[in-house]
Amino acid sequence: MAHPTQLGFQDAASPVMEELLHFHDHALMIVFLISTLVLYIIIAMVSTKLTNKYILDSQEIEIVWTILPAVILVLIALPSLRILYLMDEINDPHLTIKAMGHQWYWSYEYTDYEDLGFDSYMVPTQDLAPGQFRLLETDHRMVVPMESPIRILVSAEDVLHSWAVPSLGMKMDAVPGRLNQTAFIASRPGLFYGQCSEICGANHSFMPIVVEAVPLEHFENWSSLMLEDA
Amino acid sequence: MLASRALVRGLQSGFWRRVSTSSAAWVAHTHDVDVVDCSVPQYNNRLDTPLPDVPFVRNLSVEQKKLKENEKGSWTQLTKEEKLALYRLTHELSYAEMRQGSKEWMTVLGGVFIFLGFTGLLVWWQRVYVYGDVPHTLSQESVAQQTQRMIDMRVNPVHGFSNKWDYEKKQWK
């Protein structure tokens, strides 16, 4: 989760998010270089003592400032497309979970082996236990085994929602009548928080997502317990 | 109704126009100038035209004509005052005069600060008289409990939050 006043990305909890962080560093560096150059040129133009400032024709600089931006764009596009295709790779998941968006909660279905399904409502502020995070905690978390490829099928039962967990680098729109597929591997155990990312009504801000990545034995214990409770 | 319209016109012409126009625009607009014919070459004070199309003083007096005759001779024999007078015949403003700005920026900056301050007052009044209580999770005790939980669950352990906590010494790095 983000700490208060955090401006940058959260640390990556999946390999894809690590790639995205590196790409963001690369693109942002290019942006800073260009912005610095433009700022320098603006200051130089404003503060010059020269009187004849209006040169109307120069072929060489025109060639340079046409070719150079094209090169820079290619340098941005190549890593970008690489990551795009990386995210789409067939990854032979160990587990498939369906995340269904409702107004205003998520429900998760683990139907690979048994029929396990449960709803995940936000914990209201007045019911929070000491140390819990306001507007982020849920009564039931989506537990997944760590270091395993997981497929998530995202859909919605009523209006548009969006299932997003920033530290896993994931966001997928939940469209009624449509199955959207995404996948991740949780590199480390822990709790990863997210919030609904498509406006869906009055309580759009109050339907968070919590992914709990645990070792496989813990996941197996949890799913047995959940099946017994159901 | 006619009286209120008269009042509005009076305010506009007597007060609002002067206040809402920058000094430069006011001078340009109200300065007494002859009707300008733009179809013939004009004099202009511009940094990038050292020699405007026409000299500033078109109709020379007798003395000025004599000065112009002197100019046809050797320039080393002209006095400093004559050279300056010749310059002022062909140019209205020198480069230094063209480059100097006005003091308008102080008025603008002052106005900006006044309005920022006023907005600050409004925001503060709103905070005191309109907003309700903050949630209980913002109390110091609750924030401490949440921070401890974030450290325990290793939130952002690579470069972020938990990276700054020393787990051996149990203190911030």
Tab-separated table of C-alpha atoms in Angstrom:
chain	number	residue	atom	x	y	z
A	1	MET	CA	0.000	0.000	0.000
A	2	ALA	CA	1.055	3.609	-0.269
A	3	HIS	CA	2.289	5.469	2.795
A	4	PRO	CA	0.727	8.892	3.464
A	5	THR	CA	1.972	11.673	1.114
A	6	GLN	CA	3.610	9.099	-1.147
A	7	LEU	CA	4.059	10.485	-4.661
A	8	GLY	CA	5.872	7.721	-6.548
A	9	PHE	CA	4.976	4.140	-7.349
A	10	GLN	CA	4.723	1.446	-4.698
A	11	ASP	CA	7.472	-1.175	-4.678
A	12	ALA	CA	6.861	-3.966	-7.156
A	13	ALA	CA	5.330	-7.195	-5.870
A	14	SER	CA	5.377	-8.935	-9.258
A	15	PRO	CA	7.937	-9.228	-12.081
A	16	VAL	CA	5.745	-7.284	-14.519
A	17	MET	CA	5.550	-4.344	-12.115
A	18	GLU	CA	9.349	-4.357	-11.830
A	19	GLU	CA	9.549	-4.045	-15.614
A	20	LEU	CA	7.026	-1.210	-15.540
A	21	LEU	CA	9.030	0.634	-12.875
A	22	HIS	CA	12.227	0.384	-14.929
A	23	PHE	CA	10.403	1.592	-18.045
A	24	HIS	CA	8.938	4.497	-16.129
A	25	ASP	CA	12.425	5.484	-14.952
A	26	HIS	CA	13.636	5.391	-18.558
A	27	ALA	CA	10.730	7.434	-19.967
A	28	LEU	CA	10.825	9.945	-17.123
A	29	MET	CA	14.555	10.493	-17.605
A	30	ILE	CA	13.906	11.337	-21.245
A	31	VAL	CA	11.093	13.681	-20.204
A	32	PHE	CA	13.355	15.453	-17.693
A	33	LEU	CA	16.118	15.865	-20.278
A	34	ILE	CA	13.746	17.392	-22.823
A	35	SER	CA	12.086	19.639	-20.237
A	36	THR	CA	15.437	20.893	-18.974
A	37	LEU	CA	16.539	21.686	-22.508
A	38	VAL	CA	13.293	23.549	-23.267
A	39	LEU	CA	13.458	25.480	-20.002
A	40	TYR	CA	17.041	26.490	-20.737
A	41	ILE	CA	16.079	27.666	-24.218
A	42	ILE	CA	13.138	29.683	-22.872
A	43	ILE	CA	15.306	31.406	-20.263
A	44	ALA	CA	17.996	32.096	-22.851
A	45	MET	CA	15.481	33.623	-25.268
A	46	VAL	CA	13.896	35.811	-22.621
A	47	SER	CA	17.119	37.107	-21.102
A	48	THR	CA	19.185	37.686	-24.227
A	49	LYS	CA	20.663	41.076	-24.968
A	50	LEU	CA	20.742	40.366	-28.702
A	51	THR	CA	18.437	42.507	-30.766
A	52	ASN	CA	18.118	40.490	-33.948
A	53	LYS	CA	16.383	37.361	-32.718
A	54	TYR	CA	14.358	36.324	-35.674
A	55	ILE	CA	16.234	33.952	-37.935
A	56	LEU	CA	13.746	32.653	-40.443
A	57	ASP	CA	15.533	29.874	-42.265
A	58	SER	CA	18.058	27.202	-41.411
A	59	GLN	CA	18.074	23.780	-42.990
A	60	GLU	CA	20.585	22.083	-40.679
A	61	ILE	CA	18.797	22.672	-37.394
A	62	GLU	CA	15.476	21.757	-38.978
A	63	ILE	CA	16.925	18.394	-39.974
A	64	VAL	CA	18.322	17.853	-36.476
A	65	TRP	CA	15.135	18.670	-34.646
A	66	THR	CA	13.141	16.421	-36.902
A	67	ILE	CA	15.377	13.360	-36.797
A	68	LEU	CA	16.264	13.558	-33.098
A	69	PRO	CA	12.656	13.447	-31.782
A	70	ALA	CA	11.941	10.523	-34.080
A	71	VAL	CA	14.919	8.684	-32.614
A	72	ILE	CA	13.797	9.511	-29.068
A	73	LEU	CA	10.314	8.226	-29.791
A	74	VAL	CA	11.720	4.968	-31.094
A	75	LEU	CA	13.811	4.663	-27.924
A	76	ILE	CA	10.639	5.005	-25.889
A	77	ALA	CA	8.494	2.776	-28.076
A	78	LEU	CA	10.748	-0.277	-28.137
A	79	PRO	CA	10.790	-0.987	-24.377
A	80	SER	CA	7.127	-0.046	-24.185
A	81	LEU	CA	6.064	-2.588	-26.778
A	82	ARG	CA	8.341	-5.178	-25.203
A	83	ILE	CA	6.523	-4.871	-21.901
A	84	LEU	CA	3.151	-4.813	-23.618
A	85	TYR	CA	3.796	-8.191	-25.201
A	86	LEU	CA	5.398	-9.497	-22.022
A	87	MET	CA	2.166	-8.823	-20.155
A	88	ASP	CA	0.208	-10.816	-22.744
A	89	GLU	CA	2.360	-13.943	-22.659
A	90	ILE	CA	0.843	-17.386	-22.129
A	91	ASN	CA	1.941	-18.244	-18.646
A	92	ASP	CA	0.287	-21.577	-17.723
A	93	PRO	CA	-1.354	-20.470	-14.502
A	94	HIS	CA	-1.609	-22.727	-11.458
A	95	LEU	CA	-4.869	-21.185	-10.366
A	96	THR	CA	-7.754	-19.299	-11.925
A	97	ILE	CA	-9.808	-16.864	-9.853
A	98	LYS	CA	-12.867	-14.976	-11.001
A	99	ALA	CA	-13.232	-11.465	-9.644
A	100	MET	CA	-16.766	-10.164	-10.111
A	101	GLY	CA	-17.621	-6.527	-9.525
A	102	HIS	CA	-20.895	-5.600	-7.908
A	103	GLN	CA	-22.351	-2.409	-6.560
A	104	TRP	CA	-20.510	-2.033	-4.232
A	105	TYR	CA	-18.261	-4.999	-3.395
A	106	TRP	CA	-16.130	-7.609	-5.113
A	107	SER	CA	-16.825	-11.322	-5.090
A	108	TYR	CA	-14.179	-13.966	-5.744
A	109	GLU	CA	-14.761	-17.473	-7.075
A	110	TYR	CA	-12.155	-20.232	-6.829
A	111	THR	CA	-13.788	-22.950	-8.921
A	112	ASP	CA	-10.785	-24.948	-10.182
A	113	TYR	CA	-11.177	-27.801	-7.733
A	114	GLU	CA	-14.063	-27.046	-5.384
A	115	ASP	CA	-16.861	-24.541	-5.483
A	116	LEU	CA	-15.465	-21.744	-3.321
A	117	GLY	CA	-16.959	-18.269	-3.562
A	118	PHE	CA	-17.254	-15.338	-1.171
A	119	ASP	CA	-17.976	-11.622	-1.107
A	120	SER	CA	-15.457	-8.994	-0.107
A	121	TYR	CA	-16.981	-5.885	1.477
A	122	MET	CA	-15.093	-2.889	2.768
A	123	VAL	CA	-14.776	-2.686	6.562
A	124	PRO	CA	-16.683	0.470	7.601
A	125	THR	CA	-14.611	3.124	9.375
A	126	GLN	CA	-16.404	2.739	12.699
A	127	ASP	CA	-15.746	-1.050	12.689
A	128	LEU	CA	-12.013	-0.888	12.056
A	129	ALA	CA	-9.750	-2.807	14.425
A	130	PRO	CA	-6.700	-0.940	15.823
A	131	GLY	CA	-4.031	-0.661	13.127
A	132	GLN	CA	-6.348	-1.317	10.192
A	133	PHE	CA	-6.340	1.116	7.278
A	134	ARG	CA	-9.387	3.276	6.631
A	135	LEU	CA	-11.208	2.640	3.300
A	136	LEU	CA	-8.743	-0.131	2.354
A	137	GLU	CA	-9.546	-3.141	4.527
A	138	THR	CA	-12.056	-5.810	3.533
A	139	ASP	CA	-13.805	-8.484	5.533
A	140	HIS	CA	-12.537	-11.301	3.263
A	141	ARG	CA	-9.269	-11.084	1.359
A	142	MET	CA	-8.404	-12.727	-1.941
A	143	VAL	CA	-5.777	-15.217	-0.796
A	144	VAL	CA	-3.345	-16.522	-3.417
A	145	PRO	CA	-0.278	-18.764	-3.248
A	146	MET	CA	2.911	-16.746	-3.683
A	147	GLU	CA	5.430	-17.293	-6.507
A	148	SER	CA	2.776	-19.046	-8.644
A	149	PRO	CA	1.262	-17.753	-11.870
A	150	ILE	CA	-2.350	-16.843	-11.161
A	151	ARG	CA	-4.963	-16.061	-13.799
A	152	ILE	CA	-7.680	-13.564	-12.861
A	153	LEU	CA	-10.882	-13.392	-14.892
A	154	VAL	CA	-12.531	-10.053	-14.242
A	155	SER	CA	-16.163	-9.292	-14.943
A	156	ALA	CA	-19.078	-7.411	-13.457
A	157	GLU	CA	-22.620	-8.193	-12.469
A	158	ASP	CA	-24.172	-4.781	-12.939
A	159	VAL	CA	-22.193	-1.723	-14.075
A	160	LEU	CA	-18.596	-1.078	-15.088
A	161	HIS	CA	-15.988	-1.565	-12.390
A	162	SER	CA	-12.228	-1.991	-12.587
A	163	TRP	CA	-10.069	-4.418	-10.603
A	164	ALA	CA	-6.781	-2.725	-9.781
A	165	VAL	CA	-3.832	-3.568	-7.515
A	166	PRO	CA	-0.987	-1.079	-8.149
A	167	SER	CA	1.825	-2.978	-6.435
A	168	LEU	CA	1.160	-6.007	-8.651
A	169	GLY	CA	0.986	-3.736	-11.723
A	170	MET	CA	-2.579	-4.784	-12.426
A	171	LYS	CA	-5.678	-3.035	-13.625
A	172	MET	CA	-8.438	-4.679	-15.636
A	173	ASP	CA	-11.879	-3.288	-16.382
A	174	ALA	CA	-14.840	-5.306	-15.163
A	175	VAL	CA	-17.412	-5.146	-17.958
A	176	PRO	CA	-20.824	-6.782	-17.552
A	177	GLY	CA	-21.226	-9.607	-20.020
A	178	ARG	CA	-17.499	-9.798	-20.759
A	179	LEU	CA	-14.607	-11.819	-19.357
A	180	ASN	CA	-11.293	-9.984	-19.192
A	181	GLN	CA	-8.215	-12.029	-18.442
A	182	THR	CA	-5.094	-10.896	-16.635
A	183	ALA	CA	-2.360	-12.729	-14.801
A	184	PHE	CA	0.303	-12.117	-12.197
A	185	ILE	CA	2.935	-13.778	-10.044
A	186	ALA	CA	3.299	-12.482	-6.476
A	187	SER	CA	7.069	-12.359	-5.915
A	188	ARG	CA	6.852	-11.917	-2.167
A	189	PRO	CA	4.282	-12.671	0.555
A	190	GLY	CA	2.211	-9.855	1.961
A	191	LEU	CA	-0.952	-7.822	1.672
A	192	PHE	CA	-1.449	-5.829	-1.524
A	193	TYR	CA	-4.175	-3.219	-1.577
A	194	GLY	CA	-6.126	-1.721	-4.441
A	195	GLN	CA	-9.346	0.176	-5.096
A	196	CYS	CA	-12.094	0.064	-7.692
A	197	SER	CA	-10.910	2.104	-10.675
A	198	GLU	CA	-14.026	2.760	-12.738
A	199	ILE	CA	-16.809	5.018	-11.539
A	200	CYS	CA	-19.704	2.810	-10.560
A	201	GLY	CA	-22.054	4.807	-8.390
A	202	ALA	CA	-22.315	6.233	-4.905
A	203	ASN	CA	-19.872	3.881	-3.189
A	204	HIS	CA	-17.290	3.601	-5.939
A	205	SER	CA	-14.604	4.812	-3.519
A	206	PHE	CA	-15.629	2.219	-0.925
A	207	MET	CA	-15.103	-1.142	-2.597
A	208	PRO	CA	-11.396	-1.945	-2.106
A	209	ILE	CA	-9.410	-5.012	-3.105
A	210	VAL	CA	-6.968	-6.845	-0.847
A	211	VAL	CA	-4.743	-9.589	-2.250
A	212	GLU	CA	-3.032	-11.753	0.391
A	213	ALA	CA	-0.067	-13.697	-0.990
A	214	VAL	CA	0.940	-16.596	1.264
A	215	PRO	CA	2.992	-19.801	0.978
A	216	LEU	CA	1.155	-22.678	-0.656
A	217	GLU	CA	0.449	-24.621	2.577
A	218	HIS	CA	-1.175	-21.574	4.113
A	219	PHE	CA	-3.273	-21.131	0.976
A	220	GLU	CA	-4.411	-24.752	1.151
A	221	ASN	CA	-5.335	-24.390	4.835
A	222	TRP	CA	-7.222	-21.195	4.133
A	223	SER	CA	-9.234	-22.643	1.260
A	224	SER	CA	-10.173	-25.699	3.368
A	225	LEU	CA	-11.344	-23.416	6.161
A	226	MET	CA	-13.353	-21.252	3.754
A	227	LEU	CA	-15.036	-24.304	2.269
A	228	GLU	CA	-15.988	-25.556	5.722
A	229	ASP	CA	-17.454	-22.177	6.650
A	230	ALA	CA	-19.500	-21.933	3.478
B	1	MET	CA	-33.506	52.552	-14.073
B	2	LEU	CA	-31.908	55.332	-16.039
B	3	ALA	CA	-30.220	56.483	-12.870
B	4	SER	CA	-28.677	53.023	-12.289
B	5	ARG	CA	-27.460	52.889	-15.880
B	6	ALA	CA	-25.923	56.332	-15.454
B	7	LEU	CA	-24.291	55.089	-12.286
B	8	VAL	CA	-22.833	52.071	-14.060
B	9	ARG	CA	-21.509	54.231	-16.920
B	10	GLY	CA	-20.024	56.646	-14.418
B	11	LEU	CA	-18.273	53.850	-12.550
B	12	GLN	CA	-17.029	52.322	-15.794
B	13	SER	CA	-15.539	55.459	-17.222
B	14	GLY	CA	-14.492	57.074	-13.962
B	15	PHE	CA	-13.019	54.113	-12.170
B	16	TRP	CA	-13.208	50.600	-13.615
B	17	ARG	CA	-11.511	51.270	-16.947
B	18	ARG	CA	-8.476	52.839	-15.327
B	19	VAL	CA	-8.198	50.053	-12.769
B	20	SER	CA	-8.611	47.130	-15.165
B	21	THR	CA	-6.191	48.381	-17.876
B	22	SER	CA	-2.430	47.951	-17.595
B	23	SER	CA	-0.400	51.168	-17.562
B	24	ALA	CA	1.187	50.407	-20.925
B	25	ALA	CA	-2.156	49.839	-22.603
B	26	TRP	CA	-3.578	52.983	-20.969
B	27	VAL	CA	-0.753	55.133	-22.228
B	28	ALA	CA	-1.008	53.663	-25.719
B	29	HIS	CA	-4.739	54.201	-25.835
B	30	THR	CA	-5.120	57.662	-24.336
B	31	HIS	CA	-1.890	59.277	-25.409
B	32	ASP	CA	-2.593	62.225	-27.635
B	33	VAL	CA	-1.377	61.113	-31.067
B	34	ASP	CA	-2.126	62.339	-34.513
B	35	VAL	CA	-4.077	60.085	-36.802
B	36	VAL	CA	-1.587	57.462	-38.000
B	37	ASP	CA	-1.397	56.545	-41.694
B	38	CYS	CA	-0.217	52.983	-41.847
B	39	SER	CA	0.156	52.963	-45.633
B	40	VAL	CA	3.394	54.953	-45.445
B	41	PRO	CA	6.610	54.040	-43.592
B	42	GLN	CA	6.312	54.569	-39.825
B	43	TYR	CA	8.758	55.371	-37.075
B	44	ASN	CA	8.989	52.641	-34.414
B	45	ASN	CA	10.951	52.020	-31.212
B	46	ARG	CA	11.913	48.350	-31.526
B	47	LEU	CA	14.983	46.553	-30.278
B	48	ASP	CA	15.386	44.652	-33.524
B	49	THR	CA	15.228	47.680	-35.859
B	50	PRO	CA	18.227	49.900	-35.029
B	51	LEU	CA	17.408	52.129	-37.987
B	52	PRO	CA	13.647	52.654	-38.361
B	53	ASP	CA	12.179	53.391	-41.776
B	54	VAL	CA	11.849	57.146	-41.166
B	55	PRO	CA	13.638	59.489	-38.731
B	56	PHE	CA	11.779	60.554	-35.622
B	57	VAL	CA	11.844	64.276	-36.322
B	58	ARG	CA	10.562	64.900	-39.816
B	59	ASN	CA	10.260	68.668	-39.832
B	60	LEU	CA	13.581	70.163	-38.879
B	61	SER	CA	13.888	73.637	-37.411
B	62	VAL	CA	16.568	76.007	-38.680
B	63	GLU	CA	19.048	74.986	-35.999
B	64	GLN	CA	18.403	71.337	-36.608
B	65	LYS	CA	18.980	71.873	-40.337
B	66	LYS	CA	22.315	73.494	-39.531
B	67	LEU	CA	23.223	70.472	-37.405
B	68	LYS	CA	22.400	68.193	-40.293
B	69	GLU	CA	24.753	70.215	-42.503
B	70	ASN	CA	27.518	69.739	-39.920
B	71	GLU	CA	26.833	66.028	-39.991
B	72	LYS	CA	27.831	65.937	-43.648
B	73	GLY	CA	31.349	66.921	-42.626
B	74	SER	CA	33.808	65.023	-40.470
B	75	TRP	CA	32.173	63.367	-37.518
B	76	THR	CA	35.274	63.676	-35.336
B	77	GLN	CA	34.678	67.413	-35.271
B	78	LEU	CA	31.202	67.143	-33.817
B	79	THR	CA	30.867	67.771	-30.084
B	80	LYS	CA	29.274	65.200	-27.791
B	81	GLU	CA	26.132	67.291	-27.429
B	82	GLU	CA	25.823	67.605	-31.213
B	83	LYS	CA	26.142	63.858	-31.635
B	84	LEU	CA	23.481	63.292	-29.003
B	85	ALA	CA	21.214	65.870	-30.642
B	86	LEU	CA	21.653	64.157	-34.017
B	87	TYR	CA	20.763	60.811	-32.431
B	88	ARG	CA	17.619	62.282	-30.911
B	89	LEU	CA	16.644	63.669	-34.314
B	90	THR	CA	16.581	60.204	-35.829
B	91	HIS	CA	15.537	58.207	-32.760
B	92	GLU	CA	12.977	58.893	-30.050
B	93	LEU	CA	14.292	56.412	-27.477
B	94	SER	CA	17.730	54.983	-26.871
B	95	TYR	CA	18.292	51.253	-26.365
B	96	ALA	CA	18.627	51.729	-22.645
B	97	GLU	CA	15.317	53.602	-22.549
B	98	MET	CA	13.599	50.968	-24.665
B	99	ARG	CA	14.855	48.151	-22.446
B	100	GLN	CA	13.857	49.634	-19.111
B	101	GLY	CA	10.677	48.216	-17.766
B	102	SER	CA	8.032	49.808	-15.632
B	103	LYS	CA	7.294	49.347	-11.951
B	104	GLU	CA	4.000	47.675	-12.748
B	105	TRP	CA	5.221	44.296	-11.582
B	106	MET	CA	5.127	45.435	-7.981
B	107	THR	CA	1.444	46.331	-8.278
B	108	VAL	CA	0.679	42.996	-9.915
B	109	LEU	CA	2.617	41.004	-7.321
B	110	GLY	CA	0.982	42.930	-4.514
B	111	GLY	CA	-2.443	42.254	-5.954
B	112	VAL	CA	-1.654	38.556	-6.293
B	113	PHE	CA	-0.550	38.346	-2.645
B	114	ILE	CA	-3.613	40.233	-1.453
B	115	PHE	CA	-5.929	37.820	-3.206
B	116	LEU	CA	-3.929	34.789	-2.069
B	117	GLY	CA	-4.159	36.034	1.486
B	118	PHE	CA	-7.879	36.623	1.178
B	119	THR	CA	-8.328	33.115	-0.206
B	120	GLY	CA	-6.340	31.791	2.710
B	121	LEU	CA	-8.717	33.519	5.088
B	122	LEU	CA	-11.694	31.972	3.329
B	123	VAL	CA	-10.137	28.511	3.443
B	124	TRP	CA	-9.347	28.858	7.160
B	125	TRP	CA	-12.869	30.055	7.949
B	126	GLN	CA	-14.232	27.075	6.018
B	127	ARG	CA	-12.022	24.692	7.976
B	128	VAL	CA	-13.232	26.082	11.304
B	129	TYR	CA	-16.920	26.696	10.609
B	130	VAL	CA	-17.927	24.244	7.875
B	131	TYR	CA	-15.853	21.042	8.109
B	132	GLY	CA	-16.818	18.293	10.562
B	133	ASP	CA	-14.542	16.096	12.626
B	134	VAL	CA	-11.783	14.046	10.998
B	135	PRO	CA	-12.112	10.224	11.204
B	136	HIS	CA	-10.723	8.538	14.328
B	137	THR	CA	-8.027	6.831	12.253
B	138	LEU	CA	-6.162	10.141	12.087
B	139	SER	CA	-5.566	10.260	15.835
B	140	GLN	CA	-1.942	9.928	16.898
B	141	GLU	CA	-2.552	6.587	18.598
B	142	SER	CA	-4.300	5.150	15.563
B	143	VAL	CA	-1.613	6.393	13.185
B	144	ALA	CA	1.054	4.786	15.387
B	145	GLN	CA	-0.817	1.476	15.317
B	146	GLN	CA	-1.184	1.663	11.542
B	147	THR	CA	2.498	2.515	11.097
B	148	GLN	CA	3.501	-0.426	13.263
B	149	ARG	CA	1.267	-2.705	11.197
B	150	MET	CA	2.795	-1.384	7.963
B	151	ILE	CA	6.273	-2.155	9.318
B	152	ASP	CA	5.173	-5.621	10.455
B	153	MET	CA	3.711	-6.503	7.071
B	154	ARG	CA	6.824	-5.213	5.265
B	155	VAL	CA	5.013	-2.611	3.129
B	156	ASN	CA	7.266	-1.468	0.220
B	157	PRO	CA	10.372	-3.257	1.521
B	158	VAL	CA	12.645	-2.621	-1.488
B	159	HIS	CA	13.045	1.170	-1.741
B	160	GLY	CA	10.066	2.490	0.156
B	161	PHE	CA	8.518	2.532	3.576
B	162	SER	CA	9.890	-0.616	5.267
B	163	ASN	CA	13.273	-0.076	3.666
B	164	LYS	CA	13.702	2.944	5.948
B	165	TRP	CA	13.078	0.907	9.127
B	166	ASP	CA	16.005	-0.866	10.760
B	167	TYR	CA	14.531	-4.217	11.833
B	168	GLU	CA	17.521	-5.120	14.049
B	169	LYS	CA	17.725	-1.902	15.983
B	170	LYS	CA	13.928	-1.392	15.849
B	171	GLN	CA	14.179	2.235	14.815
B	172	TRP	CA	14.080	4.402	11.719
B	173	LYS	CA	17.331	4.400	9.769
